[in-house]
Amino acid sequence: MEDWNARQYLKFEDERTRPPRDLLAQVPLQRPRLVVDLGCGPGNSTELLLKRFPQARIVGLDSSPDMLRKARERLPQCIFLEADIASWTADPATDLLFANASFQWIPDHPLVLRRLLQALPTGGVLAVQMPDNTREPSHVLQREVAASGPWADNVDVRSAPRADLPAPEIYYDLLKPACTQIDIWHTIYEHVLATPQAIVEWFRGSALQPYLAPLDAAAREKFLAAYAEKIADAYKPRFDGKVLLRFPRLFIVAVR
Ligand SMILES: C[S@@+](CC[C@H](N)C(=O)[O-])C[C@H]1O[C@@H](n2cnc3c(N)ncnc32)[C@H](O)[C@@H]1O
């Protein structure tokens, strides 16, 4: 994954922080001592953890130096580590592993989830949310633009599309043998955004990164212009000019 741009990501902070609030509301812990935010980004999800568990030691982990810089500025009282979730191992005393919108980027992530869950102490919780939106127009159109422009043969652009998430049953079969309770659900958000262009800006801070990172500045602008045209066609303004960004997300809360 290329480095992330925290400023672009935070343009939609309110909307992006709603899923971690909904995830945290289902975490059945009262006074955890050690909490880790996996893929903490600029610290928006970490801040929720700190508010809910002020007595806990809170650690944020991310692979992006830019995100970590922002997170450290925002929450100097927390510890932030640069690491790759795929190979990271939790302290055996960890009570909560919280991961909002990060595991979808990790290759073979169901196996990484199982490994992390198995290493938790009894009663420890793994709480995860991932976008399940690869079949939405927002993502179909990213793939269309990637396949049709002068970048179509670029190896990195070709490997940019994110795979569909596995079905909930796959997570259940993999994780349930390692836990006492599991709760899996989908929520579909309908984010109200000011214009179709706002949808482009939203994904410039996340899903478009792997497409844009391999391109030079001029090709990036062309890619974004072609995507914006398709988005404007697919997401029609409502009566007040605003658009609804339909956004399905998958949630998992597993108790060891
Ligand atoms: C969409 S942001 C989520 C930020 C925050 N958790 C939130 O709730 O908004 C995803 C974050 O995961 C991080 N990330 C992606 N792959 C990672 C990996 N393999 N190891 C660590 N962090 C990773 C990215 O750098 C990015 O900051």
Coordinates of C-alpha atoms and ligand atoms in Angstrom, one line a residue:
M1 CA 0.0 0.0 0.0
E2 CA 1.4 3.4 -0.9
D3 CA 1.6 6.0 1.8
W4 CA -1.7 7.6 2.7
N5 CA -2.5 11.3 2.7
A6 CA -4.1 12.1 6.1
R7 CA -5.4 15.5 5.0
Q8 CA -7.4 14.1 2.1
Y9 CA -8.7 11.2 4.3
L10 CA -9.9 13.7 6.9
K11 CA -12.0 15.7 4.5
F12 CA -14.9 13.4 5.3
E13 CA -14.0 12.7 9.0
D14 CA -17.6 12.9 10.3
E15 CA -18.8 10.3 7.8
R16 CA -15.8 8.1 8.1
T17 CA -16.0 8.0 11.9
R18 CA -19.6 6.8 12.0
P19 CA -18.8 3.1 11.3
P20 CA -16.1 2.9 14.1
R21 CA -18.7 4.4 16.5
D22 CA -21.2 1.8 15.5
L23 CA -18.6 -0.9 15.8
L24 CA -17.4 0.2 19.2
A25 CA -21.0 0.3 20.5
Q26 CA -21.1 -3.5 20.1
V27 CA -17.8 -4.2 22.0
P28 CA -18.8 -6.0 25.2
L29 CA -15.9 -4.8 27.4
Q30 CA -16.1 -2.5 30.5
R31 CA -12.6 -1.8 31.7
P32 CA -10.0 -3.2 29.2
R33 CA -6.4 -2.5 30.2
L34 CA -4.7 -2.8 26.8
V35 CA -6.4 -1.7 23.6
V36 CA -4.8 -1.6 20.1
D37 CA -6.2 0.3 17.1
L38 CA -5.0 -1.6 14.0
G39 CA -4.7 0.7 11.0
C40 CA -5.4 3.7 13.2
G41 CA -5.0 6.2 10.4
P42 CA -5.0 9.9 11.6
G43 CA -6.3 8.9 15.0
N44 CA -10.0 9.4 14.5
S45 CA -10.9 5.8 15.6
T46 CA -8.2 5.9 18.3
E47 CA -9.9 9.0 19.8
L48 CA -13.2 7.1 20.1
L49 CA -11.3 4.3 22.0
L50 CA -9.7 6.8 24.3
K51 CA -13.1 8.4 25.1
R52 CA -14.8 5.1 25.8
F53 CA -11.9 3.6 27.8
P54 CA -10.0 6.5 29.4
Q55 CA -8.3 4.1 31.9
A56 CA -6.8 1.8 29.3
R57 CA -3.4 1.9 27.6
I58 CA -4.3 2.7 24.0
V59 CA -1.9 1.9 21.2
G60 CA -2.4 2.9 17.6
L61 CA -0.6 1.0 14.8
D62 CA -0.3 2.0 11.1
S63 CA 2.0 1.5 8.2
S64 CA 1.7 5.1 6.9
P65 CA 4.2 7.7 8.3
D66 CA 1.8 10.5 7.3
M67 CA -1.1 9.0 9.1
L68 CA 1.0 8.4 12.2
R69 CA 2.3 11.9 12.2
K70 CA -1.3 13.2 12.3
A71 CA -2.3 10.7 14.9
R72 CA 0.6 11.6 17.3
E73 CA -0.3 15.4 17.0
R74 CA -3.9 14.6 17.7
L75 CA -3.4 12.3 20.7
P76 CA -0.1 12.8 22.4
Q77 CA -1.2 10.7 25.3
C78 CA -1.4 7.5 23.2
I79 CA 1.4 5.4 21.8
F80 CA 1.7 5.1 18.0
L81 CA 3.7 2.4 16.3
E82 CA 4.7 2.0 12.6
A83 CA 4.1 -1.7 11.7
D84 CA 2.5 -4.0 9.1
I85 CA -0.7 -5.6 10.5
A86 CA 0.0 -8.7 8.4
S87 CA 3.1 -9.6 10.4
W88 CA 2.5 -7.9 13.7
T89 CA 1.9 -9.9 16.9
A90 CA -0.2 -8.7 19.8
D91 CA 1.0 -8.5 23.4
P92 CA -0.6 -11.5 25.1
A93 CA -2.3 -9.2 27.6
T94 CA -4.3 -7.4 24.9
D95 CA -8.0 -7.0 25.8
L96 CA -9.2 -5.4 22.5
L97 CA -8.0 -5.4 19.0
F98 CA -10.0 -2.8 17.1
A99 CA -9.7 -2.4 13.3
N100 CA -11.8 0.1 11.4
A101 CA -11.5 0.1 7.6
S102 CA -8.0 -1.4 7.5
F103 CA -8.2 -5.2 7.0
Q104 CA -9.6 -4.9 3.5
W105 CA -6.1 -3.8 2.4
I106 CA -4.4 -6.9 3.8
P107 CA -3.7 -9.9 1.6
D108 CA -5.3 -13.1 2.9
H109 CA -6.9 -11.0 5.7
P110 CA -9.3 -13.7 7.0
L111 CA -6.2 -15.8 8.0
V112 CA -4.6 -12.8 9.7
L113 CA -7.8 -12.2 11.6
R114 CA -7.8 -15.8 12.8
R115 CA -4.2 -15.6 13.9
L116 CA -4.8 -12.4 15.9
L117 CA -8.0 -13.8 17.5
Q118 CA -6.3 -17.0 18.5
A119 CA -3.5 -15.1 20.3
L120 CA -6.0 -13.1 22.5
P121 CA -6.5 -14.1 26.1
T122 CA -9.9 -15.6 27.1
G123 CA -12.5 -12.8 27.0
G124 CA -10.4 -10.7 24.7
V125 CA -12.3 -9.0 21.8
L126 CA -11.5 -8.6 18.1
A127 CA -13.7 -5.9 16.5
V128 CA -13.4 -5.3 12.8
Q129 CA -15.2 -3.2 10.1
M130 CA -14.4 -3.4 6.4
P131 CA -16.0 -1.6 3.4
D132 CA -18.0 -4.2 1.4
N133 CA -18.5 -1.8 -1.5
T134 CA -16.5 -3.4 -4.4
R135 CA -19.7 -3.9 -6.4
E136 CA -21.0 -0.4 -5.9
P137 CA -20.9 2.0 -8.9
S138 CA -18.1 4.0 -7.1
H139 CA -15.8 0.9 -7.4
V140 CA -17.1 -0.6 -10.7
L141 CA -16.3 2.8 -12.3
Q142 CA -12.8 2.9 -10.9
R143 CA -12.2 -0.5 -12.5
E144 CA -13.7 0.7 -15.8
V145 CA -11.5 3.8 -15.9
A146 CA -8.4 1.8 -15.0
A147 CA -9.1 -0.7 -17.8
S148 CA -9.7 1.9 -20.6
G149 CA -7.1 4.7 -20.3
P150 CA -3.5 5.0 -21.4
W151 CA -2.5 3.4 -18.0
A152 CA -4.4 0.2 -18.8
D153 CA -1.2 -1.8 -19.2
N154 CA 0.5 -0.4 -16.1
V155 CA 1.1 -3.5 -13.9
D156 CA 0.5 -1.5 -10.7
V157 CA -2.8 -0.1 -12.0
R158 CA -3.9 -3.6 -13.1
S159 CA -3.3 -4.9 -9.6
A160 CA -5.0 -1.9 -7.9
P161 CA -8.6 -3.2 -7.7
R162 CA -9.5 -4.6 -4.2
A163 CA -10.9 -8.1 -4.2
D164 CA -14.5 -8.6 -3.1
L165 CA -14.8 -9.4 0.6
P166 CA -15.6 -13.1 1.3
A167 CA -19.1 -14.0 2.4
P168 CA -20.0 -13.7 6.1
E169 CA -20.1 -17.6 6.2
I170 CA -16.4 -17.8 5.4
Y171 CA -15.6 -15.5 8.4
Y172 CA -17.9 -17.5 10.6
D173 CA -16.3 -20.9 9.8
L174 CA -12.9 -19.5 10.2
L175 CA -13.3 -17.5 13.4
K176 CA -16.0 -19.3 15.4
P177 CA -13.8 -22.2 16.4
A178 CA -11.5 -19.7 18.1
C179 CA -14.1 -17.7 20.0
T180 CA -17.0 -18.1 22.4
Q181 CA -19.3 -15.5 20.8
I182 CA -19.4 -13.9 17.3
D183 CA -21.6 -11.2 15.9
I184 CA -21.4 -10.5 12.2
W185 CA -23.6 -7.9 10.4
H186 CA -23.8 -5.5 7.5
T187 CA -24.9 -1.9 7.6
I188 CA -25.5 0.1 4.5
Y189 CA -24.9 3.8 5.0
E190 CA -26.4 6.5 2.7
H191 CA -23.9 9.3 3.0
V192 CA -25.3 12.7 2.0
L193 CA -22.5 14.5 0.0
A194 CA -22.6 18.0 -1.5
T195 CA -22.0 17.1 -5.1
P196 CA -20.9 14.1 -7.3
Q197 CA -17.4 15.6 -7.2
A198 CA -17.4 15.0 -3.4
I199 CA -17.6 11.3 -4.2
V200 CA -14.4 11.6 -6.2
E201 CA -12.8 13.5 -3.3
W202 CA -13.9 10.8 -0.9
F203 CA -12.2 8.0 -2.7
R204 CA -9.1 10.0 -3.5
G205 CA -8.5 9.6 0.3
S206 CA -8.9 5.8 0.2
A207 CA -9.9 3.4 -2.6
L208 CA -8.4 5.5 -5.5
Q209 CA -4.9 5.6 -3.9
P210 CA -3.6 2.4 -5.4
Y211 CA -4.8 3.5 -8.9
L212 CA -3.3 7.0 -8.6
A213 CA 0.0 6.2 -6.8
P214 CA 1.7 4.6 -9.9
L215 CA 0.8 7.5 -12.2
D216 CA 2.6 10.8 -12.8
A217 CA 0.7 14.1 -12.1
A218 CA -0.7 14.5 -15.6
A219 CA -2.0 11.0 -15.8
R220 CA -3.5 11.3 -12.4
E221 CA -5.5 14.4 -13.4
K222 CA -6.7 12.5 -16.5
F223 CA -7.7 9.5 -14.5
L224 CA -9.6 11.6 -12.0
A225 CA -11.4 13.6 -14.8
A226 CA -12.5 10.3 -16.5
Y227 CA -13.7 9.0 -13.1
A228 CA -15.5 12.2 -12.3
E229 CA -17.4 12.1 -15.5
K230 CA -18.6 8.6 -14.9
I231 CA -19.5 9.3 -11.3
A232 CA -21.6 12.4 -12.3
D233 CA -23.6 10.1 -14.6
A234 CA -24.1 7.3 -12.0
Y235 CA -24.9 9.5 -8.9
K236 CA -27.7 11.9 -9.9
P237 CA -28.3 14.9 -7.7
R238 CA -31.3 14.8 -5.4
F239 CA -33.9 17.6 -5.3
D240 CA -31.4 19.8 -3.4
G241 CA -28.4 19.1 -5.6
K242 CA -26.9 16.7 -3.1
V243 CA -26.0 13.1 -3.8
L244 CA -26.3 9.9 -1.8
L245 CA -23.2 7.7 -1.6
R246 CA -24.5 4.2 -0.8
F247 CA -21.9 2.4 1.2
P248 CA -22.3 -1.2 2.5
R249 CA -19.9 -2.2 5.3
L250 CA -19.3 -5.5 7.1
F251 CA -18.8 -5.7 10.9
I252 CA -17.4 -8.5 13.0
V253 CA -17.1 -8.7 16.8
A254 CA -15.6 -11.9 18.1
V255 CA -15.0 -12.7 21.8
R256 CA -12.1 -15.2 22.5
Ligands
LIG1 C1 -9.2 3.8 5.7 S1 -7.9 4.1 6.9 C2 -8.7 3.8 8.5 C3 -8.3 4.9 9.5 C4 -9.1 4.8 10.8 N1 -9.0 3.5 11.5 C5 -10.6 5.1 10.7 O1 -11.4 4.5 11.4 O2 -11.0 6.0 9.9 C6 -7.0 2.6 6.7 C7 -5.6 2.7 7.4 O3 -5.0 1.4 7.4 C8 -3.6 1.6 7.2 N2 -3.1 0.3 6.7 C9 -3.4 -0.3 5.5 N3 -2.7 -1.4 5.3 C10 -2.0 -1.6 6.5 C11 -1.1 -2.6 7.0 N4 -0.8 -3.7 6.3 N5 -0.5 -2.4 8.2 C12 -0.8 -1.3 9.0 N6 -1.7 -0.3 8.5 C13 -2.2 -0.5 7.3 C14 -3.5 2.7 6.2 O4 -2.2 3.3 6.3 C15 -4.6 3.7 6.7 O5 -4.2 4.6 7.7

